[in-house]
XYZ file of C-alpha atoms in Angstrom:
695
model
C -40.560 -39.374 32.922
C -37.098 -40.833 32.437
C -36.204 -41.947 28.937
C -35.647 -45.705 28.495
C -32.152 -46.732 27.466
C -30.560 -49.981 26.408
C -27.638 -51.664 24.694
C -27.383 -53.036 21.188
C -27.173 -56.788 20.976
C -23.589 -58.016 21.243
C -22.382 -54.490 22.015
C -20.436 -53.382 25.077
C -20.462 -49.691 24.144
C -22.363 -46.724 25.450
C -26.119 -47.117 26.062
C -28.513 -45.636 23.488
C -32.115 -44.480 23.773
C -34.909 -46.810 22.689
C -36.105 -44.093 20.303
C -32.756 -44.250 18.538
C -32.852 -48.049 18.470
C -36.339 -48.224 17.017
C -36.093 -45.157 14.726
C -35.840 -45.661 10.943
C -32.352 -45.963 9.357
C -30.305 -45.590 12.570
C -26.939 -46.085 10.826
C -27.640 -43.449 8.170
C -28.814 -40.983 10.812
C -25.714 -41.642 12.902
C -23.510 -41.096 9.844
C -25.220 -37.813 8.968
C -24.994 -36.645 12.592
C -21.317 -37.503 12.714
C -20.678 -35.719 9.423
C -22.437 -32.589 10.635
C -20.424 -32.632 13.857
C -17.189 -32.953 11.867
C -18.263 -30.093 9.569
C -19.142 -27.966 12.586
C -15.728 -28.587 14.137
C -13.926 -27.683 10.909
C -15.955 -24.614 9.945
C -16.764 -23.001 13.269
C -13.626 -23.633 15.250
C -12.403 -20.316 16.616
C -8.984 -19.455 15.223
C -9.390 -20.921 11.746
C -7.813 -18.810 9.009
C -10.905 -18.566 6.817
C -12.994 -17.345 9.748
C -10.419 -14.670 10.513
C -10.057 -13.567 6.873
C -13.798 -13.376 6.219
C -14.292 -11.260 9.341
C -11.477 -8.960 8.232
C -12.902 -8.533 4.714
C -16.444 -7.825 5.896
C -15.338 -5.357 8.592
C -13.133 -3.367 6.213
C -15.894 -3.301 3.575
C -18.325 -1.893 6.140
C -15.801 0.758 7.208
C -14.988 1.674 3.599
C -18.631 2.037 2.629
C -19.504 3.984 5.787
C -16.591 6.319 5.080
C -17.667 6.862 1.457
C -21.258 7.457 2.579
C -20.178 10.039 5.155
C -17.838 11.786 2.722
C -20.617 12.008 0.131
C -22.927 13.731 2.601
C -20.250 16.233 3.677
C -19.355 17.066 0.053
C -23.046 17.532 -0.705
C -23.277 19.978 2.209
C -20.328 21.918 0.781
C -22.071 22.198 -2.597
C -25.265 23.356 -0.893
C -23.334 26.031 0.995
C -21.614 27.191 -2.194
C -24.988 27.371 -3.951
C -26.841 29.230 -1.205
C -24.118 31.684 -0.217
C -25.110 34.256 -2.835
C -23.508 35.978 -5.821
C -20.812 37.911 -3.962
C -17.317 36.826 -4.973
C -15.865 37.278 -1.505
C -18.504 35.157 0.214
C -18.319 32.540 -2.508
C -14.536 32.388 -2.257
C -14.727 32.045 1.517
C -17.296 29.253 1.234
C -15.049 27.533 -1.282
C -11.781 27.876 0.661
C -12.716 27.802 4.354
C -14.504 24.442 4.096
C -11.468 22.350 2.976
C -9.102 24.406 5.135
C -11.148 23.618 8.249
C -11.421 19.930 7.358
C -7.719 19.532 6.578
C -6.664 21.416 9.719
C -8.941 19.267 11.868
C -7.686 16.108 10.158
C -4.069 17.043 10.864
C -4.644 18.263 14.410
C -6.906 15.415 15.529
C -4.897 12.554 14.057
C -1.567 13.954 15.225
C -2.908 14.592 18.737
C -3.895 10.932 19.071
C -0.702 9.477 17.614
C 2.097 10.974 15.475
C 2.125 7.895 13.218
C -1.270 8.424 11.568
C -0.139 10.823 8.835
C 0.577 9.882 5.230
C -0.439 6.678 3.522
C 1.303 4.231 5.860
C 2.544 1.949 3.081
C 6.263 2.877 3.472
C 6.075 1.993 7.169
C 4.262 -1.263 6.374
C 7.001 -2.215 3.917
C 9.518 -1.658 6.684
C 7.501 -3.725 9.189
C 7.078 -6.649 6.774
C 10.841 -6.636 6.132
C 11.400 -7.594 9.773
C 11.850 -4.191 11.437
C 9.793 -3.530 14.577
C 8.101 -0.099 14.500
C 6.286 0.497 17.759
C 2.696 1.831 17.739
C 2.295 1.805 13.949
C -0.174 -1.086 14.222
C -1.761 0.052 17.486
C -5.561 0.169 17.600
C -5.606 3.838 18.724
C -3.809 4.674 15.482
C -6.725 2.990 13.701
C -9.300 5.374 15.165
C -7.180 8.438 14.501
C -6.603 7.437 10.900
C -10.290 6.709 10.214
C -11.409 10.137 11.447
C -8.515 11.965 9.784
C -8.967 10.183 6.445
C -12.701 10.932 6.426
C -11.983 14.637 6.836
C -9.299 14.513 4.134
C -11.649 12.899 1.618
C -14.463 15.280 2.560
C -12.316 18.205 1.385
C -13.056 16.940 -2.143
C -11.099 17.633 -5.307
C -9.645 20.783 -3.809
C -6.953 18.805 -1.989
C -7.151 15.992 -4.564
C -6.074 13.049 -2.377
C -7.381 9.486 -2.170
C -7.866 6.632 0.297
C -5.988 3.570 -1.037
C -2.773 3.838 0.999
C -4.421 4.674 4.334
C -6.964 1.916 3.810
C -4.181 -0.603 3.313
C -2.715 0.631 6.608
C -6.146 0.441 8.306
C -6.689 -3.087 7.058
C -3.304 -4.218 8.337
C -3.965 -2.597 11.727
C -7.324 -4.393 11.927
C -5.631 -7.693 11.025
C -3.025 -7.177 13.751
C -5.769 -6.434 16.301
C -7.855 -9.460 15.267
C -4.691 -11.564 15.454
C -4.135 -10.480 19.051
C -7.773 -11.251 19.869
C -7.469 -14.701 18.307
C -4.251 -15.424 20.197
C -5.859 -14.385 23.493
C -8.990 -16.468 22.744
C -7.290 -19.669 21.696
C -4.385 -19.403 24.143
C -1.868 -20.178 21.395
C 1.581 -18.554 21.541
C 2.201 -15.643 19.181
C 3.590 -16.789 15.824
C 5.577 -14.133 13.942
C 5.439 -16.008 10.630
C 1.679 -16.473 10.904
C 1.238 -12.800 11.696
C 3.149 -11.730 8.582
C 0.983 -14.016 6.425
C -2.156 -12.328 7.714
C -0.712 -8.833 7.304
C 0.074 -9.453 3.627
C -3.475 -10.750 3.089
C -4.831 -7.682 4.911
C -2.963 -5.378 2.521
C -4.891 -6.974 -0.367
C -8.156 -6.358 1.499
C -7.318 -2.657 1.769
C -7.093 -2.268 -2.028
C -10.063 -4.562 -2.737
C -12.448 -2.659 -0.459
C -11.633 0.656 -2.144
C -11.871 -0.350 -5.813
C -13.877 -3.601 -5.511
C -10.946 -5.251 -7.315
C -9.864 -8.489 -5.579
C -7.470 -9.786 -8.264
C -5.444 -6.602 -8.662
C -5.701 -6.004 -4.906
C -3.775 -9.189 -4.201
C -1.198 -8.596 -6.923
C -0.724 -4.924 -5.988
C -0.138 -5.819 -2.338
C 2.432 -8.435 -3.364
C 4.307 -6.046 -5.651
C 4.298 -3.114 -3.249
C 4.667 -4.809 0.135
C 6.865 -7.870 -0.464
C 10.136 -8.626 -2.196
C 9.440 -12.369 -1.912
C 6.028 -13.972 -1.648
C 4.972 -17.440 -0.562
C 2.442 -19.107 -2.859
C 0.917 -20.626 0.281
C -0.410 -17.147 1.146
C -2.173 -16.790 -2.206
C -5.497 -18.255 -1.128
C -5.561 -16.126 2.021
C -5.182 -12.917 0.046
C -7.746 -13.858 -2.602
C -10.303 -15.133 -0.093
C -10.117 -12.063 2.139
C -10.039 -9.645 -0.821
C -13.026 -11.355 -2.456
C -15.047 -11.167 0.761
C -14.212 -7.483 1.134
C -14.908 -6.537 -2.498
C -18.174 -8.495 -2.582
C -19.445 -6.916 0.625
C -18.404 -3.424 -0.519
C -20.390 -3.622 -3.749
C -23.274 -5.457 -2.087
C -23.764 -2.532 0.276
C -24.135 -0.215 -2.734
C -26.919 -2.476 -4.047
C -28.652 -2.544 -0.654
C -28.536 1.273 -0.551
C -30.140 1.450 -4.037
C -27.034 3.035 -5.560
C -26.614 0.159 -8.019
C -29.048 -2.326 -9.533
C -26.559 -5.155 -9.263
C -22.890 -5.742 -8.530
C -20.994 -3.919 -11.268
C -17.620 -2.287 -11.798
C -16.843 1.014 -10.107
C -16.379 3.049 -13.316
C -18.612 2.355 -16.295
C -17.209 2.667 -19.817
C -18.650 2.210 -23.317
C -15.604 1.194 -25.326
C -16.139 -0.383 -28.729
C -15.861 -4.142 -28.294
C -15.671 -5.551 -31.832
C -12.567 -3.555 -32.930
C -11.420 -1.432 -29.970
C -8.157 -0.409 -31.676
C -6.315 -0.947 -34.926
C -3.006 -2.785 -35.047
C -0.886 0.314 -35.880
C -2.185 1.947 -32.703
C -0.056 -0.467 -30.667
C 2.929 1.726 -31.527
C 1.206 4.817 -30.097
C 0.268 2.950 -26.912
C 3.936 2.024 -26.399
C 4.947 5.644 -27.052
C 2.342 6.717 -24.484
C 3.902 4.294 -21.992
C 7.352 5.757 -22.643
C 6.011 9.304 -22.139
C 4.378 8.245 -18.867
C 7.671 6.641 -17.786
C 9.636 9.842 -18.407
C 6.910 11.920 -16.749
C 6.912 9.614 -13.720
C 10.693 9.986 -13.340
C 10.319 13.764 -13.289
C 7.467 13.533 -10.793
C 9.294 11.120 -8.471
C 12.475 13.194 -8.516
C 10.687 16.493 -7.854
C 8.462 14.971 -5.152
C 11.412 13.456 -3.294
C 13.463 16.655 -3.565
C 10.586 18.846 -2.380
C 9.797 16.499 0.514
C 13.443 16.653 1.544
C 13.421 20.445 1.205
C 10.370 20.742 3.472
C 12.053 18.593 6.104
C 15.316 20.596 6.011
C 13.973 24.127 5.486
C 14.022 25.928 8.884
C 10.587 27.543 8.571
C 8.779 24.551 7.071
C 10.410 22.057 9.416
C 9.531 24.250 12.418
C 5.890 24.413 11.316
C 5.770 20.649 10.822
C 7.340 20.084 14.225
C 5.251 22.517 16.262
C 2.167 23.555 14.258
C 1.105 20.830 11.839
C -2.490 22.155 11.567
C -1.148 25.590 10.588
C 1.064 24.117 7.849
C -1.881 22.050 6.617
C -4.135 25.116 6.564
C -1.586 27.153 4.568
C -1.132 24.374 1.999
C -4.916 23.927 1.733
C -5.322 27.691 1.240
C -2.928 27.635 -1.716
C -4.689 24.639 -3.307
C -8.168 26.063 -2.713
C -7.200 29.420 -4.209
C -5.828 27.746 -7.344
C -8.911 25.547 -7.848
C -11.477 28.328 -7.181
C -13.915 27.922 -10.143
C -14.352 31.610 -11.121
C -10.572 31.959 -11.115
C -7.907 29.645 -12.517
C -10.054 26.651 -11.606
C -12.264 27.151 -14.664
C -9.382 25.899 -16.797
C -9.007 22.720 -14.700
C -12.152 20.675 -15.355
C -14.312 23.308 -13.666
C -15.563 25.577 -16.416
C -18.906 26.187 -14.689
C -18.188 29.055 -12.228
C -21.737 29.014 -10.900
C -23.595 26.436 -8.792
C -24.684 23.699 -8.481
C -21.598 21.928 -9.906
C -18.505 23.934 -8.917
C -15.988 21.142 -9.577
C -15.849 17.521 -10.680
C -15.297 14.861 -8.046
C -12.459 12.380 -8.436
C -14.882 9.720 -9.675
C -16.360 12.161 -12.189
C -12.841 13.017 -13.362
C -12.307 9.399 -14.373
C -15.810 8.993 -15.807
C -15.214 11.908 -18.157
C -11.643 10.994 -19.085
C -12.718 7.441 -20.013
C -15.343 8.801 -22.425
C -14.953 7.048 -25.783
C -15.975 10.113 -27.857
C -13.385 12.501 -29.264
C -13.850 15.924 -27.668
C -11.473 17.541 -30.148
C -13.568 16.434 -33.129
C -16.826 17.390 -31.411
C -15.558 20.944 -30.797
C -13.408 21.347 -33.906
C -15.715 23.465 -36.067
C -18.217 24.912 -33.614
C -18.760 25.351 -29.907
C -21.243 22.847 -28.471
C -24.352 24.264 -26.783
C -23.751 24.855 -23.099
C -26.441 23.051 -21.046
C -28.360 25.134 -18.530
C -28.207 22.322 -15.999
C -25.309 19.855 -15.555
C -25.905 16.678 -17.521
C -24.374 13.531 -15.923
C -24.002 12.062 -19.413
C -22.076 15.070 -20.734
C -19.801 16.071 -17.889
C -16.974 16.385 -20.408
C -18.233 19.965 -21.000
C -16.342 20.880 -17.828
C -13.086 20.235 -19.737
C -14.018 22.526 -22.619
C -13.371 26.255 -22.717
C -13.898 28.250 -25.936
C -10.763 30.326 -25.393
C -8.578 27.448 -24.282
C -9.758 24.426 -26.320
C -9.635 20.848 -25.089
C -5.862 20.644 -25.554
C -5.335 23.806 -23.537
C -7.405 22.661 -20.561
C -5.813 19.191 -20.505
C -2.299 20.649 -20.752
C -3.020 23.267 -18.094
C -4.504 20.564 -15.852
C -1.351 18.443 -16.201
C 1.021 21.351 -15.549
C -0.838 22.637 -12.498
C -1.604 19.249 -10.958
C 2.053 18.259 -11.273
C 3.202 20.668 -8.563
C -0.112 20.678 -6.683
C 0.117 16.922 -6.134
C 3.694 17.318 -4.897
C 2.592 20.030 -2.463
C -0.339 17.898 -1.246
C 1.979 14.981 -0.416
C 3.758 17.112 2.190
C 0.576 17.839 4.203
C 0.732 15.800 7.457
C -2.716 14.201 7.169
C -3.919 10.633 6.560
C -4.204 10.490 2.769
C -3.651 8.216 -0.197
C -1.627 9.187 -3.229
C -2.528 6.436 -5.712
C -5.857 7.796 -6.990
C -4.442 11.271 -7.815
C -1.612 9.829 -9.916
C -4.090 7.444 -11.563
C -6.232 10.416 -12.650
C -3.120 12.346 -13.683
C -2.057 9.491 -15.941
C -5.573 9.302 -17.391
C -5.397 13.019 -18.275
C -2.007 12.500 -19.946
C -3.366 9.565 -21.927
C -6.468 11.555 -22.864
C -4.293 14.364 -24.236
C -2.368 11.931 -26.463
C -5.595 10.236 -27.551
C -7.237 13.555 -28.480
C -4.166 14.564 -30.494
C -4.247 11.269 -32.400
C -7.986 11.516 -33.047
C -7.448 15.012 -34.481
C -4.480 13.840 -36.576
C -6.452 10.830 -37.868
C -10.093 11.979 -37.819
C -11.268 8.955 -39.806
C -9.060 6.519 -37.950
C -5.935 4.654 -38.980
C -6.310 2.530 -42.060
C -5.573 -1.138 -41.367
C -6.415 -3.798 -43.947
C -8.606 -1.419 -45.950
C -10.871 -0.741 -42.939
C -10.836 2.436 -40.846
C -12.065 2.699 -37.273
C -12.253 5.970 -35.312
C -9.689 6.355 -32.549
C -11.088 6.174 -29.009
C -9.264 8.640 -26.731
C -10.828 6.908 -23.718
C -8.698 3.850 -24.418
C -5.552 5.991 -24.288
C -6.767 7.543 -21.028
C -7.123 4.041 -19.583
C -3.625 3.095 -20.745
C -2.157 6.355 -19.458
C -3.749 5.890 -16.025
C -2.365 2.371 -15.688
C 1.061 3.276 -17.111
C 1.695 6.397 -15.036
C 0.430 4.933 -11.752
C 2.358 1.721 -12.433
C 5.557 3.640 -13.158
C 5.236 5.781 -10.011
C 4.617 2.736 -7.787
C 6.844 0.311 -9.787
C 3.985 -2.163 -10.275
C 2.505 -4.044 -13.227
C -0.789 -4.928 -11.543
C -2.166 -1.442 -12.258
C -3.047 -2.774 -15.723
C -5.307 -5.407 -14.164
C -6.648 -2.806 -11.725
C -7.702 -0.617 -14.648
C -9.609 -3.540 -16.175
C -11.365 -4.435 -12.923
C -12.301 -0.808 -12.233
C -13.857 -0.331 -15.678
C -15.187 -3.849 -16.236
C -13.690 -4.040 -19.762
C -10.632 -5.892 -20.931
C -10.731 -5.055 -24.656
C -7.547 -2.961 -24.328
C -5.647 -5.644 -22.409
C -2.645 -5.956 -24.735
C -1.956 -2.245 -25.464
C -2.474 -1.254 -21.820
C -0.091 -3.945 -20.612
C 2.528 -2.912 -23.186
C 2.210 0.718 -22.091
C 2.626 -0.283 -18.438
C 5.709 -2.368 -19.243
C 7.302 0.458 -21.241
C 6.636 2.964 -18.454
C 8.033 0.613 -15.783
C 11.148 -0.124 -17.832
C 12.028 3.576 -17.821
C 10.946 4.401 -14.268
C 12.589 1.443 -12.543
C 15.907 2.101 -14.240
C 15.996 5.774 -13.225
C 14.148 6.408 -9.955
C 13.049 4.549 -6.813
C 9.312 4.081 -6.455
C 7.095 6.586 -4.663
C 7.030 4.435 -1.526
C 10.774 3.677 -1.581
C 11.502 7.363 -2.069
C 9.379 8.187 0.977
C 11.294 5.568 2.963
C 14.562 7.233 1.927
C 13.395 10.731 2.866
C 11.938 9.587 6.206
C 15.134 7.602 6.851
C 13.236 4.452 7.708
C 15.321 1.266 7.899
C 15.099 -0.630 4.645
C 17.164 -2.860 2.393
C 17.440 -1.539 -1.185
C 17.320 -3.682 -4.277
C 20.472 -4.588 -6.189
C 19.738 -2.705 -9.392
C 23.098 -3.525 -10.967
C 22.766 -6.853 -12.782
C 26.147 -6.945 -14.497
C 28.137 -10.179 -14.450
C 30.852 -8.438 -12.439
C 28.385 -7.794 -9.581
C 28.179 -11.549 -8.913
C 31.912 -11.575 -8.138
C 31.355 -9.376 -5.059
C 31.508 -11.701 -2.051
C 30.867 -11.318 1.686
C 34.589 -11.151 2.438
C 34.783 -7.842 0.568
C 32.277 -5.946 2.724
C 31.766 -7.814 6.032
C 32.491 -6.227 9.398
C 35.630 -7.943 10.712
C 35.437 -6.417 14.190
C 33.589 -9.147 16.115
C 33.167 -8.746 19.886
C 33.290 -12.394 20.953
C 33.135 -13.877 24.442
C 35.233 -16.990 25.085
C 34.184 -19.567 27.637
C 37.420 -18.979 29.560
C 37.017 -15.185 29.666
C 37.347 -13.865 33.252
C 34.164 -12.388 34.670
C 35.881 -9.022 35.130
C 36.435 -8.876 31.363
C 32.829 -10.007 30.713
C 31.509 -7.172 32.887
C 33.673 -4.664 30.978
C 32.378 -5.900 27.614
C 28.741 -5.809 28.735
C 28.996 -2.313 30.214
C 30.961 -0.831 27.302
C 28.733 -2.147 24.486
C 24.992 -2.207 23.825
C 24.691 -5.328 21.648
C 21.515 -7.379 22.078
C 23.485 -10.648 21.937
C 27.121 -11.732 22.063
C 28.757 -14.521 20.076
C 30.151 -17.289 22.296
C 33.345 -19.009 21.134
C 35.247 -21.996 22.485
C 38.384 -20.017 23.286
C 40.071 -16.782 22.346
C 42.648 -18.675 20.294
C 40.363 -21.024 18.334
C 37.385 -18.597 17.867
C 35.139 -21.598 17.138
C 31.566 -20.268 17.237
C 29.340 -22.167 19.689
C 26.246 -19.949 19.797
C 25.040 -16.645 21.190
C 24.266 -15.343 24.655
C 21.596 -12.681 25.056
C 22.644 -9.544 26.860
C 19.583 -9.539 29.165
C 20.197 -13.143 30.262
C 23.916 -12.450 30.796
C 23.242 -9.346 32.906
C 20.722 -11.261 35.005
C 23.189 -14.112 35.558
C 25.969 -11.700 36.509
C 23.731 -9.984 39.039
C 22.716 -13.310 40.553
C 26.319 -14.565 40.736
C 28.527 -12.155 42.735
C 32.195 -12.018 41.851
C 34.304 -14.348 43.985
C 37.385 -12.870 45.652
C 38.736 -16.238 46.857
C 42.546 -16.466 46.456
C 43.736 -18.847 43.770
C 40.338 -19.074 42.085
C 39.354 -16.899 39.135
C 35.778 -17.110 37.951
C 35.180 -17.194 34.211
C 32.231 -17.100 31.834
C 31.962 -20.892 31.834
C 30.954 -20.787 35.517
C 28.055 -18.466 34.671
C 26.949 -20.679 31.808
C 26.987 -23.711 34.086
C 24.474 -22.052 36.428
C 21.795 -22.036 33.701
C 22.485 -18.980 31.533
C 21.037 -20.100 28.173
C 23.202 -20.400 25.056
C 21.186 -20.105 21.850
C 22.430 -22.000 18.797
C 23.205 -20.181 15.554
C 21.203 -21.949 12.852
C 22.152 -19.792 9.851
C 25.640 -18.592 8.926
C 27.362 -16.937 6.010
C 30.636 -17.956 4.444
C 33.238 -15.409 3.305
C 32.769 -16.848 -0.193
C 29.013 -16.187 -0.279
C 28.126 -13.709 -3.038
C 26.432 -10.381 -2.403
C 23.357 -11.494 -4.367
C 22.994 -14.668 -2.292
C 23.376 -12.779 0.991
C 20.875 -10.147 -0.142
C 18.325 -12.815 -1.101
C 18.710 -14.517 2.295
C 18.163 -11.271 4.181
C 15.046 -10.418 2.159
C 13.546 -13.902 2.081
C 13.918 -14.578 5.819
C 13.539 -10.963 7.049
C 16.966 -11.047 8.688
C 18.752 -8.146 10.326
C 22.128 -9.709 11.175
C 24.211 -12.789 10.375
C 27.580 -14.156 11.523
C 30.300 -15.047 9.048
C 32.358 -18.163 9.797
C 35.246 -19.858 8.068
C 35.775 -23.526 9.040
C 33.769 -22.885 12.186
C 35.745 -19.778 13.205
C 33.886 -16.483 13.683
C 35.554 -14.064 11.276
C 32.963 -11.289 10.863
C 29.366 -10.122 10.765
C 27.005 -8.784 8.095
C 24.066 -6.489 8.834
C 21.892 -4.141 6.807
C 24.542 -1.435 7.123
C 27.198 -3.542 5.375
C 24.753 -4.681 2.692
C 23.615 -1.116 1.978
C 27.198 0.080 1.648
C 28.091 -2.787 -0.681
C 25.035 -2.137 -2.875
C 25.810 1.591 -2.955
C 29.415 0.932 -3.989
C 28.168 -1.433 -6.665
C 25.728 1.114 -8.097
C 28.022 4.135 -7.682
C 31.626 2.899 -7.523
C 33.888 5.120 -5.388
C 36.538 7.137 -7.176
C 39.960 5.456 -7.196
C 42.396 6.895 -4.699
């Protein structure tokens, strides 16, 4: 039966049903229906930023949790094999060494066979991409699959290789954002927007950190400090929203899998809250920061030199070029032999040479180092009873050896891990390097804290009250300071608070991080910048010289004065010679050869196409020139941004970094007098930092 319709009295609009006319409160219902339609259009319109960012955060959280779940099962299988293999030293050594060697070799071979760009952390390449350089295939989706499989195998090798997942996960998150961006562009039919893409990539970098540590605040700040030289506040909400979605989903999955009762921090600590430290201890925290700064300079220098040596050494470079799995297997063999528990490994947080706990995991390393009890005082007069079975509450026993003491094992751990971490960074596998240096800094801080607790067993007297020193607080400060100095970031202090869920050491930790950064940034480039230098990736260095005299360096002093211009009255024969003898992507167009007034640029591809479509005329008395080609429709692009010869080096550098520029023309009163590119800027900055010897 057809529904009856009608018109409202005095209305010439669309007909309405009688049910709507006679229903109760028709105006209110129409208002609610209209509001819901508006809300539906705003919230569920494909292509909205929040929809994109939420999808990105949830997907990366699922991948991160699935990867951690898989790695946990593989590591458990390794422990079972080590336990069931028997008492023979040879079989036990083989079960200990072959497992990580096979995983690392497969990780290197598989990832490199899919794409050669899946090795390492990926952050140096991302810094280069976000600075405006196009690196083909680094954000390709096939690289995503190769890196996921390779990283899972790397993490499954456990503490033997001692590598993490932060850097690769930042790369994975950015690759996923680039893929989702292409899907959104294809769905909505909108043209590709380079600026919009960069905004999403920066937000994706925050998601990568947040879904590893469940730390959205420090994830956003860390991505800003590491990935960008300038940051738009408009992108703030994107980063925080996506990082929050990812961190929430990551911890929620742990609750669903009955690993946690509720959403909590990743590493639990029991620091004293009422008086976590005495005022005089601030001095020791600053000293700890300075020690971490000096230590980071030594680490960064040695790591960069060794990476350069591996790339230039004939044997090592040949292995890396032709047999990456073989090089990876040899490096893994060295690391596995050193960490073998019945051997040297028993002095490196692996005292128990027998199953079922052959070595602490990376999470257990931090759990023990953040312990608020003083191990030195607990073992000062007598050896503690060795438990028959490993106690999760007393894993610190793995750091104690009666012949070596706590100070011996911590010192030996720091000395050995120093060169072992450097060796591990050269293995061509997908791996992160932040977590290892975070643990290394925690061990350094723990050593200082144990020494202070032994020097002041009752605590430092402040105001007539004494409070015992907590070495765990120094381990927290050391972890944040050393990792911050190596990466040249301050947000590691906030990351330490979010990872542990306690902020009682906020001031001393921040002061230690600042002291460490002050030393490291004045002496060495960061870990990621050093990798960029060794890999010879295109990048624009900072101007570290801040003297007043540096502001007197102007563009005229370092610009390239050899400008290949094309005048409108240039004969076509000369145009053909210029195009065939040079490989520039675009040519500056000037009014005439005499005036050199810059009019715009002509792209090489468009010029070649126009020349091919317009054959040279051989008519007597008529000479074709470039203006004839331009009149046929060859486009001339305007130059919207120019430099003046009087522009300072600092101003030019800021423009290049802020707008991701690669090249600018220099004009004086409209005349083209030179060009400035990254090459000229790099040379000027180098001369400023290391002035050439006078002739």
